[in-house]
């Protein structure tokens, strides 16, 4: 499925939702990722046939926009590019989708949930291209130091990935109204405090979210 929402821990195709008022609409555009996180839901989550986030093929820009044409954008609280993978591996395509959505509804809120490593994949700083299209960038911080980050994410970019992810968050701040770093609550108070210090240093918000199995 391409567009879905969350009920508790369940992913539901928008086509199966009768009342869409106030929902968050997630966009699943890719299953690819530069990381192989030890906790990745792609390895642990069981999916029901018909509500699976495993894509047979990545949808084109036209296919994603066509899906949006089935719905009133006024119903959505927020649209989130997240994927069941790293959405910014489809950066150029997703900016096209964002443009389409902003044309249809200029004040629609659009967020990207990202690992913050895709400027490395595109071999250029992609953050200036968010300007006017993306309202929130949420970056997975995961840990307070590069060794632990690398142990958890097993990023293909190696031990420097942590610094690159922070550089990405810091740059995004220039072009996007809200930049958030996220960690899960199970990492403990001491580690959360260290992560808060990192967020404060680069002037972004830290969000501690519940760990999802
Ligand atoms: S960055 Fe996200 S999608 Fe990629 S492996 Fe980690 S948890 Fe999974």
Tab-separated table of C-alpha atoms and ligand atoms in Angstrom:
chain	number	residue	atom	x	y	z
A	1	UNK	CA	0.000	0.000	0.000
A	2	UNK	CA	1.113	3.548	-0.727
A	3	UNK	CA	-1.061	5.770	1.502
A	4	UNK	CA	-1.892	4.534	4.965
A	5	UNK	CA	-2.633	5.606	8.502
A	6	UNK	CA	-1.915	4.167	11.910
A	7	UNK	CA	-4.390	2.760	14.417
A	8	UNK	CA	-2.418	1.823	17.519
A	9	UNK	CA	0.419	-0.243	16.071
A	10	UNK	CA	-1.519	-1.305	12.970
A	11	UNK	CA	-0.994	0.107	9.507
A	12	UNK	CA	-4.259	0.587	7.607
A	13	UNK	CA	-4.586	1.347	3.908
A	14	UNK	CA	-6.528	4.613	3.521
A	15	UNK	CA	-8.838	2.772	1.148
A	16	UNK	CA	-10.082	0.756	4.140
A	17	UNK	CA	-10.712	3.765	6.398
A	18	UNK	CA	-14.275	5.097	6.467
A	19	UNK	CA	-13.697	8.340	8.421
A	20	UNK	CA	-10.555	10.166	7.320
A	21	UNK	CA	-11.197	13.384	9.265
A	22	UNK	CA	-8.108	14.476	11.204
A	23	UNK	CA	-5.925	11.492	10.326
A	24	UNK	CA	-2.202	11.530	9.614
A	25	UNK	CA	-1.590	10.250	6.099
A	26	UNK	CA	1.684	8.326	5.681
A	27	UNK	CA	3.274	7.884	2.252
A	28	UNK	CA	5.135	4.635	1.632
A	29	UNK	CA	7.300	5.189	-1.454
A	30	UNK	CA	10.262	2.885	-0.956
A	31	UNK	CA	11.510	-0.138	0.976
A	32	UNK	CA	15.166	0.680	0.312
A	33	UNK	CA	17.451	2.017	3.039
A	34	UNK	CA	21.137	2.774	3.599
A	35	UNK	CA	20.925	1.294	7.101
A	36	UNK	CA	20.143	-2.071	8.558
A	37	UNK	CA	19.045	-1.101	12.038
A	38	UNK	CA	18.988	-3.808	14.660
A	39	UNK	CA	15.464	-2.653	15.667
A	40	UNK	CA	14.073	-2.051	12.157
A	41	UNK	CA	10.380	-2.897	11.879
A	42	UNK	CA	11.037	-4.195	8.378
A	43	UNK	CA	12.679	-7.184	10.052
A	44	UNK	CA	10.249	-7.665	12.921
A	45	UNK	CA	6.775	-6.467	11.952
A	46	UNK	CA	4.226	-8.936	10.696
A	47	UNK	CA	1.952	-7.587	7.965
A	48	UNK	CA	-1.564	-8.554	7.008
A	49	UNK	CA	-2.169	-9.201	3.335
A	50	UNK	CA	-3.829	-6.052	1.933
A	51	UNK	CA	-2.246	-3.795	4.568
A	52	UNK	CA	1.382	-4.644	3.844
A	53	UNK	CA	4.057	-1.991	3.535
A	54	UNK	CA	6.185	-4.267	1.385
A	55	UNK	CA	5.977	-2.790	-2.105
A	56	UNK	CA	6.055	-5.036	-5.155
A	57	UNK	CA	7.356	-2.015	-7.075
A	58	UNK	CA	8.082	1.536	-6.021
A	59	UNK	CA	5.166	3.751	-7.089
A	60	UNK	CA	5.908	6.520	-9.598
A	61	UNK	CA	5.240	10.193	-8.821
A	62	UNK	CA	2.102	9.946	-10.982
A	63	UNK	CA	0.874	6.885	-9.088
A	64	UNK	CA	1.364	8.579	-5.721
A	65	UNK	CA	-0.420	11.768	-6.881
A	66	UNK	CA	-3.200	9.661	-8.371
A	67	UNK	CA	-3.701	7.993	-4.963
A	68	UNK	CA	-3.989	11.440	-3.362
A	69	UNK	CA	-6.626	12.370	-5.947
A	70	UNK	CA	-8.932	9.846	-4.240
A	71	UNK	CA	-9.063	11.984	-1.062
A	72	UNK	CA	-9.919	15.458	0.258
A	73	UNK	CA	-6.669	16.938	1.512
A	74	UNK	CA	-8.676	18.990	4.036
A	75	UNK	CA	-9.270	15.765	5.947
A	76	UNK	CA	-5.584	15.207	6.685
A	77	UNK	CA	-3.951	16.644	9.771
A	78	UNK	CA	-0.548	15.990	8.233
A	79	UNK	CA	1.086	14.115	5.355
A	80	UNK	CA	4.231	12.211	6.316
A	81	UNK	CA	6.789	10.837	3.863
A	82	UNK	CA	8.176	7.883	5.725
A	83	UNK	CA	8.259	4.706	3.752
A	84	UNK	CA	9.028	1.323	5.091
A	85	UNK	CA	12.558	2.321	4.195
A	86	UNK	CA	14.327	5.681	3.799
A	87	UNK	CA	11.988	8.116	1.977
A	88	UNK	CA	14.704	10.535	0.873
A	89	UNK	CA	16.210	7.892	-1.373
A	90	UNK	CA	13.224	9.113	-3.454
A	91	UNK	CA	14.061	12.753	-2.669
A	92	UNK	CA	13.488	14.237	-6.139
A	93	UNK	CA	10.255	12.295	-6.626
A	94	UNK	CA	8.934	13.232	-3.195
A	95	UNK	CA	9.625	16.924	-3.786
A	96	UNK	CA	7.455	16.586	-6.913
A	97	UNK	CA	4.698	15.034	-4.809
A	98	UNK	CA	5.080	17.793	-2.191
A	99	UNK	CA	4.782	20.426	-4.938
A	100	UNK	CA	1.610	18.768	-6.180
A	101	UNK	CA	0.097	18.680	-2.681
A	102	UNK	CA	1.017	22.320	-1.935
A	103	UNK	CA	-0.555	23.361	-5.233
A	104	UNK	CA	-3.769	21.620	-4.257
A	105	UNK	CA	-3.708	22.888	-0.669
A	106	UNK	CA	-1.002	25.471	0.097
A	107	UNK	CA	-1.303	25.163	3.890
A	108	UNK	CA	-1.134	21.366	4.020
A	109	UNK	CA	1.444	20.217	6.569
A	110	UNK	CA	4.134	17.903	5.176
A	111	UNK	CA	6.699	16.067	7.280
A	112	UNK	CA	9.591	13.780	6.367
A	113	UNK	CA	10.713	11.032	8.743
A	114	UNK	CA	14.289	10.298	7.771
A	115	UNK	CA	17.549	8.726	8.897
A	116	UNK	CA	19.276	11.953	7.805
A	117	UNK	CA	21.807	10.211	5.558
A	118	UNK	CA	20.378	10.853	2.107
A	119	UNK	CA	22.544	13.856	1.196
A	120	UNK	CA	25.333	11.246	1.188
A	121	UNK	CA	23.386	9.056	-1.227
A	122	UNK	CA	22.614	11.974	-3.560
A	123	UNK	CA	26.204	13.236	-3.234
A	124	UNK	CA	24.923	16.779	-2.620
A	125	UNK	CA	23.238	18.742	0.150
A	126	UNK	CA	19.542	18.155	-0.572
A	127	UNK	CA	18.191	20.281	2.309
A	128	UNK	CA	17.826	23.597	0.344
A	129	UNK	CA	15.291	21.806	-1.874
A	130	UNK	CA	12.932	21.400	1.112
A	131	UNK	CA	12.287	25.152	1.235
A	132	UNK	CA	8.597	26.043	0.899
A	133	UNK	CA	7.617	22.378	0.490
A	134	UNK	CA	8.415	20.637	3.753
A	135	UNK	CA	7.164	21.854	7.145
A	136	UNK	CA	8.862	19.366	9.455
A	137	UNK	CA	11.914	17.141	9.156
A	138	UNK	CA	12.127	14.441	11.808
A	139	UNK	CA	15.548	12.782	11.991
A	140	UNK	CA	16.295	9.565	13.903
A	141	UNK	CA	19.092	10.390	16.332
A	142	UNK	CA	18.991	6.945	17.943
A	143	UNK	CA	21.981	7.460	20.241
A	144	UNK	CA	24.203	10.097	21.832
A	145	UNK	CA	27.480	9.048	20.210
A	146	UNK	CA	28.797	7.759	16.922
A	147	UNK	CA	29.902	4.344	18.158
A	148	UNK	CA	26.493	3.424	19.564
A	149	UNK	CA	24.733	4.965	16.550
A	150	UNK	CA	26.777	2.845	14.180
A	151	UNK	CA	26.265	-0.287	16.280
A	152	UNK	CA	22.493	0.229	16.104
A	153	UNK	CA	22.076	1.418	12.516
A	154	UNK	CA	24.845	-0.546	10.746
A	155	UNK	CA	24.831	2.329	8.228
A	156	UNK	CA	26.559	1.620	4.952
A	157	UNK	CA	28.384	4.959	5.359
A	158	UNK	CA	30.289	3.701	8.391
A	159	UNK	CA	31.282	5.300	11.661
A	160	UNK	CA	31.061	8.888	10.349
A	161	UNK	CA	27.306	8.492	9.737
A	162	UNK	CA	26.391	10.005	13.105
A	163	UNK	CA	28.208	13.277	12.348
A	164	UNK	CA	26.730	13.368	8.828
A	165	UNK	CA	23.204	12.869	10.214
A	166	UNK	CA	23.689	15.786	12.642
A	167	UNK	CA	25.084	17.951	9.842
A	168	UNK	CA	21.959	17.158	7.803
A	169	UNK	CA	19.653	18.147	10.710
A	170	UNK	CA	21.558	21.347	11.265
A	171	UNK	CA	21.421	22.296	7.576
A	172	UNK	CA	17.712	21.427	7.282
A	173	UNK	CA	17.039	24.002	10.011
A	174	UNK	CA	17.834	26.779	7.529
A	175	UNK	CA	15.075	25.715	5.135
A	176	UNK	CA	12.394	23.997	7.223
A	177	UNK	CA	10.303	25.545	10.049
A	178	UNK	CA	10.534	22.506	12.362
A	179	UNK	CA	13.445	20.106	12.703
A	180	UNK	CA	13.155	17.355	15.280
A	181	UNK	CA	15.594	14.711	16.473
A	182	UNK	CA	13.976	11.533	17.783
A	183	UNK	CA	14.998	8.813	20.194
A	184	UNK	CA	13.047	5.972	21.746
A	185	UNK	CA	12.168	5.950	25.425
A	186	UNK	CA	13.927	2.643	26.207
A	187	UNK	CA	17.443	4.118	25.924
A	188	UNK	CA	17.284	5.380	29.532
A	189	UNK	CA	17.329	8.744	31.255
A	190	UNK	CA	21.074	9.333	31.135
A	191	UNK	CA	21.250	8.694	27.395
A	192	UNK	CA	18.133	10.816	26.788
A	193	UNK	CA	19.747	13.707	28.682
A	194	UNK	CA	22.845	13.456	26.481
A	195	UNK	CA	20.638	13.442	23.366
A	196	UNK	CA	18.803	16.517	24.680
A	197	UNK	CA	22.153	18.301	24.963
A	198	UNK	CA	22.954	17.445	21.325
A	199	UNK	CA	19.556	18.754	20.177
A	200	UNK	CA	20.053	21.948	22.212
A	201	UNK	CA	23.505	22.462	20.718
A	202	UNK	CA	22.174	22.490	17.168
A	203	UNK	CA	18.974	24.326	18.172
A	204	UNK	CA	16.360	21.690	17.342
A	205	UNK	CA	13.675	19.858	19.328
A	206	UNK	CA	14.233	16.402	20.841
A	207	UNK	CA	11.245	14.063	20.740
A	208	UNK	CA	11.293	10.955	22.911
A	209	UNK	CA	8.886	8.476	21.374
A	210	UNK	CA	7.605	5.122	22.641
A	211	UNK	CA	9.476	2.100	21.327
A	212	UNK	CA	7.380	0.174	18.832
A	213	UNK	CA	7.814	-3.592	18.476
B	1	LIG	S1	16.795	3.786	9.013
B	1	LIG	FE1	14.651	3.199	9.370
B	1	LIG	S2	14.064	1.967	7.572
B	1	LIG	FE2	16.295	2.130	7.584
B	1	LIG	S3	16.984	0.257	8.590
B	1	LIG	FE3	16.847	1.888	10.146
B	1	LIG	S4	14.806	1.703	11.036
B	1	LIG	FE4	14.808	0.538	9.107
